[in-house]
XYZ file of C-alpha atoms in Angstrom:
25
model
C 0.000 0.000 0.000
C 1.155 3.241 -0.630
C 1.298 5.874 2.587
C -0.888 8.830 1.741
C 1.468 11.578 2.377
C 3.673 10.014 -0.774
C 0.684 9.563 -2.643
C -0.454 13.452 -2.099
C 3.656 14.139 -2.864
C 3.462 12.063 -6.033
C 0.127 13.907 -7.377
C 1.395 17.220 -6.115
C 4.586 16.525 -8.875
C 2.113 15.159 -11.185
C 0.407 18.052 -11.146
C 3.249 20.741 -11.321
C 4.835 18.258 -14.471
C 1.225 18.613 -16.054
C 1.468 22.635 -15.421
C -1.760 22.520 -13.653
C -2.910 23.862 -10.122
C -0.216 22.689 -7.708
C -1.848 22.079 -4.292
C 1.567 21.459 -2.406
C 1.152 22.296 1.058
């Protein structure tokens, strides 16, 4: 299973690769 925090980290660089809406915290 993956932890949630490096899920959350995974989709946050996902998102900033994609140039969308990057909801780091």
């Amino acid at each position: 299973m993956i932890p949630t925090h490096l899920y959350f980290f995974l989709n946050c660089i996902r998102n900033f690769v994609n140039k969308a809406n990057v909801t780091c915290a």
